XYZ file of C-alpha atoms in Angstrom:
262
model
C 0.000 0.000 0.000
C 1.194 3.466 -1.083
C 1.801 6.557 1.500
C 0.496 9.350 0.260
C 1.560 13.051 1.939
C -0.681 15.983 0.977
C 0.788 19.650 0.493
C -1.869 22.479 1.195
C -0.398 25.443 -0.450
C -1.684 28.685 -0.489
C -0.781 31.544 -2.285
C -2.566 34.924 -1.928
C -5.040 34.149 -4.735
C -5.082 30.633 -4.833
C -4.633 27.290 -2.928
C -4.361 23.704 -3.896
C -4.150 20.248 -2.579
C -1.325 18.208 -3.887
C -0.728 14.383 -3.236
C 2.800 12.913 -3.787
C 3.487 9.483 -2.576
C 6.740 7.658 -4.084
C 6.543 4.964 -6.983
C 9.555 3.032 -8.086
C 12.194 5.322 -6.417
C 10.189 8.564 -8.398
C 8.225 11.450 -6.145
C 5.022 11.328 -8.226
C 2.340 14.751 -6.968
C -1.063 14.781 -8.158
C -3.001 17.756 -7.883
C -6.195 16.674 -6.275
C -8.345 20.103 -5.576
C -7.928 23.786 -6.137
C -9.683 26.811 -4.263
C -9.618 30.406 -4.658
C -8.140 33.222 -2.121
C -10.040 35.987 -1.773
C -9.570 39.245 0.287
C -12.610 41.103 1.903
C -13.340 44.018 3.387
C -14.400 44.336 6.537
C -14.606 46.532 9.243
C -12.739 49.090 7.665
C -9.726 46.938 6.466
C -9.034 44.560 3.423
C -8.719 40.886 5.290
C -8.768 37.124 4.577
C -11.659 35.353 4.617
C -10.670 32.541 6.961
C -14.079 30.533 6.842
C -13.496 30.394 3.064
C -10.347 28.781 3.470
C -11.272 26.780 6.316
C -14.260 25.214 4.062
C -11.698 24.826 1.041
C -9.105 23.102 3.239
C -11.833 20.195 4.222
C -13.080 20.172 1.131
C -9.908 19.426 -0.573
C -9.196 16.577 2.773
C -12.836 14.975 2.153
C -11.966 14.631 -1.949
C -8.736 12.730 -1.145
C -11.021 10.358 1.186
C -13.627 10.129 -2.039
C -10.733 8.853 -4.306
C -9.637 6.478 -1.659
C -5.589 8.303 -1.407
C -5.759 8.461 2.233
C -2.629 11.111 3.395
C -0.351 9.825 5.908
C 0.623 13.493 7.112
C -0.826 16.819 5.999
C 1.319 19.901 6.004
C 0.152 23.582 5.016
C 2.048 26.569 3.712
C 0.676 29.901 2.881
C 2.583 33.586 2.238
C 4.229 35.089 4.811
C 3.682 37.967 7.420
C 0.058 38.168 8.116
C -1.326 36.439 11.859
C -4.450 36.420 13.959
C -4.378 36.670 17.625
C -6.581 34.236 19.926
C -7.766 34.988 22.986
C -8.014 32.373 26.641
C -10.831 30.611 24.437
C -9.192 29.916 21.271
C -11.314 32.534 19.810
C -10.239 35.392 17.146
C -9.956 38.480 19.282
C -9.857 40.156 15.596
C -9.926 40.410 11.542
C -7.149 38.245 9.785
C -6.195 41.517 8.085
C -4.230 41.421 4.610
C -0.659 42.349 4.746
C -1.580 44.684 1.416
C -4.243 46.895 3.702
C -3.228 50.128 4.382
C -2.755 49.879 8.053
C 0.840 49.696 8.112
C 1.400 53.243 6.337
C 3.660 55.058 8.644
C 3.969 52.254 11.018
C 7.729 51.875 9.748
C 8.646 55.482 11.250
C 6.919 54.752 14.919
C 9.041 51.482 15.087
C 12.276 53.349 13.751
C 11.728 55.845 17.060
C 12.617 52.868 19.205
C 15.370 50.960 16.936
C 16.772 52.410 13.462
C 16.075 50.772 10.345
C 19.535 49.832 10.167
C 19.277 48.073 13.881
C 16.672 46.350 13.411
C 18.192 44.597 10.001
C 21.149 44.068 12.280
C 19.030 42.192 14.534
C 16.687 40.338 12.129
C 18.253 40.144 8.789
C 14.799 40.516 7.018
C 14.379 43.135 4.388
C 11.876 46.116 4.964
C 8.554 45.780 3.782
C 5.749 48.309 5.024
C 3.969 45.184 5.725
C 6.052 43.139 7.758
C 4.570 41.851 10.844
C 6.478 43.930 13.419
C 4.687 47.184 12.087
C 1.194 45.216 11.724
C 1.700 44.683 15.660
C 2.328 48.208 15.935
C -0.740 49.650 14.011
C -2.780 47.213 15.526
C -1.407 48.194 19.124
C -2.101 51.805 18.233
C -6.046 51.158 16.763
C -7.397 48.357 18.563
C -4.787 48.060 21.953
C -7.705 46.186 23.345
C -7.380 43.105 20.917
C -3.682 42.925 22.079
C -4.471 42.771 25.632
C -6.774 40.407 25.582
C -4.878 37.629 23.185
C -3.035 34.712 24.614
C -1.329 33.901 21.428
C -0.478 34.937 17.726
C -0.271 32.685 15.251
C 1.043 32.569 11.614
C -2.178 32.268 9.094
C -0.365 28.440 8.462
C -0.145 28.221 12.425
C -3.811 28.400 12.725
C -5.067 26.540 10.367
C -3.017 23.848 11.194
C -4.650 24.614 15.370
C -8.107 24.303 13.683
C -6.967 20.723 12.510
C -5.502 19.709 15.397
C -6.284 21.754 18.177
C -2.395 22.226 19.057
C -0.806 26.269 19.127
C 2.671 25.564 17.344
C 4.671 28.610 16.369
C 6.970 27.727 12.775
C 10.531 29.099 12.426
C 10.283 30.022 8.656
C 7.140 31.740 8.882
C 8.154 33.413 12.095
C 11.324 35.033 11.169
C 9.286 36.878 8.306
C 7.714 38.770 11.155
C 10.705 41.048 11.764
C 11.249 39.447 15.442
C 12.782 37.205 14.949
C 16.745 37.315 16.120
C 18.968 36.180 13.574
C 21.537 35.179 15.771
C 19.798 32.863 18.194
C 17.220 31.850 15.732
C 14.387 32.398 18.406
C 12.231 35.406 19.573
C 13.826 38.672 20.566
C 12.406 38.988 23.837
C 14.410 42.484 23.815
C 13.278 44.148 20.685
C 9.569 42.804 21.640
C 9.453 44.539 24.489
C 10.880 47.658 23.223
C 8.010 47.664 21.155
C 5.865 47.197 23.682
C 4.148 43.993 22.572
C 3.034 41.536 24.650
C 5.780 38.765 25.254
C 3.285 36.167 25.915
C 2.404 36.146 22.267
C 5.615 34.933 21.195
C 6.143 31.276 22.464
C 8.638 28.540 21.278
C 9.084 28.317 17.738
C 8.940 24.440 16.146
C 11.089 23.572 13.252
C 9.728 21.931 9.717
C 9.358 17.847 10.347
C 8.095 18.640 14.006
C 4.376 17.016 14.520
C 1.900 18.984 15.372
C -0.661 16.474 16.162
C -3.498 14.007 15.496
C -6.613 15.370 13.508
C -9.458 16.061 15.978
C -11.824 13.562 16.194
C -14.660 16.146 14.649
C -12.096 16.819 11.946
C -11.754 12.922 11.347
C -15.433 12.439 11.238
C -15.827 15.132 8.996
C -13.194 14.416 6.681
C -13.476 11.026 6.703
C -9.559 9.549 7.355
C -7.121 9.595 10.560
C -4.253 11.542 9.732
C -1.238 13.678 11.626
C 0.089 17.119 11.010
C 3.390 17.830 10.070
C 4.563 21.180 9.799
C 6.890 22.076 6.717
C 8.130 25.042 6.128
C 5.134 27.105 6.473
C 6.359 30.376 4.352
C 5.365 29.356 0.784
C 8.799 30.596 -0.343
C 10.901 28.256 2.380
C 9.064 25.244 0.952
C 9.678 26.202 -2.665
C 13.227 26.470 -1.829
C 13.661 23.586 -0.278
C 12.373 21.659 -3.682
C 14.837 22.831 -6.347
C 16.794 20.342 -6.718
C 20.008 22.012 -7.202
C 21.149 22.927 -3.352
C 24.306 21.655 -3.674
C 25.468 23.295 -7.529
C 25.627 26.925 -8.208
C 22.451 27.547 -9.766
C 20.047 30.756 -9.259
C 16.136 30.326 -8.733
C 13.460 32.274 -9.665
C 10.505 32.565 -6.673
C 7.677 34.432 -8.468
C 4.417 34.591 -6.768
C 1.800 37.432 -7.027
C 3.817 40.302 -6.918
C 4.934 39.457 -10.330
């Protein structure tokens, strides 16, 4: 009998379910199902719509179970930088807003009164974008401070999802270090430049490296699905799982990551 592994990506228009088991010493993938990605605006701000990707996710998992490829493990990726806070409950405290809403504008120069530009690179090594997470923190703190103090954690958009199929809070590397708070050095949280910022330290937990379990489906997610299966995490940031598949690590070679800014 044949393992099969299933790959939920998700790109910032589209997602899609893809099936590789291995045949003969070949990695064969099968695209099984493929969902749109939408934004939406809502209270004021353009933001994911979560239950539409929540829905696409299962219904991707119960079309495997139709076609009788059961998955072993189940891993999901989506683009970087964008989170959602929970709150004691498990419960969104807010929106899932889009890392292209306008939020962020002139979030870069509050952050830059507490470190420089150039410090913080020093610190992080990730480029500046207007939309990185640190300065989504920041205009959050600064228009809904309430949401902040009332979360318990923040989680990655891959992070949740992969809590809503398992029930477990796990915090990925890749995905984290896109947030800009990530220390470069240690390769964990900077406790230092978090509090700085003023941001809640309990948000930021240990992070779990790709290959780490996350967990057993929940039984309502079995049931509804229609298979047993575990969680794996792999790289959750789109672009650290596309890397990790060109086959060429070890030549000099150059790769081309194009996604929907192109």
């Amino acid at each position: 009998m044949e393992n099969y592994y299933l790959a939920i990506d998700i790109g910032a228009s589209s997602g899609r379910h893809i099936l590789g088991h291995v045949r003969d010493g070949q990695i064969i993938l099968e695209e099984i199902y493929r969902f749109e990605n939408k934004q939406i605006r809502r209270d004021g701000h353009d933001c994911w719509d979560l239950e539409h990707l929540w829905n696409s996710i299962l219904a991707g998992m119960k079309k495997c179970a139709r076609e009788g490829k059961i998955p072993y493990s189940i891993g999901i990726d989506t683009w970087a930088v964008d989170f959602v806070l929970l709150d004691k409950n498990g419960r969104l405290t807010g929106n899932a807003v889009a890392y292209r809403d306008k939020r962020t504008d002139g979030m870069d120069e509050i952050v830059e009164r507490k470190i420089s530009a150039h410090d913080l690179y020093a610190r992080t090594g990730i480029q500046k974008q207007s939309f990185n997470t640190i300065y989504q923190i920041m205009a959050l703190k600064r228009e809904h401070p309430q949401q902040l103090d009332s979360a318990e954690s923040l989680l990655m958009i891959p992070d949740y999802l992969h809590y809503l199929l398992t029930g477990v809070k796990m915090q990925e590397y890749t995905n984290a270090t896109s947030t800009g708070m990530v220390n470069a050095h240690t390769n964990q949280w900077d406790y230092e430049l978090i509090r700085m910022l003023g941001f809640p330290e309990k948000l930021f937990g240990p992070l779990s490296m790709p290959g780490t379990t996350v967990g057993e489906l929940l039984p309502e997610i079995r049931d509804e699905a229609g298979f047993h299966s575990k969680v794996v995490l792999p790289a959750t940031h789109d672009t650290g799982s596309a890397f990790l598949a060109v086959p060429a690590q070890n030549e000099a070679s150059i790769y081309l990551s194009s996604g929907t800014w192109s």
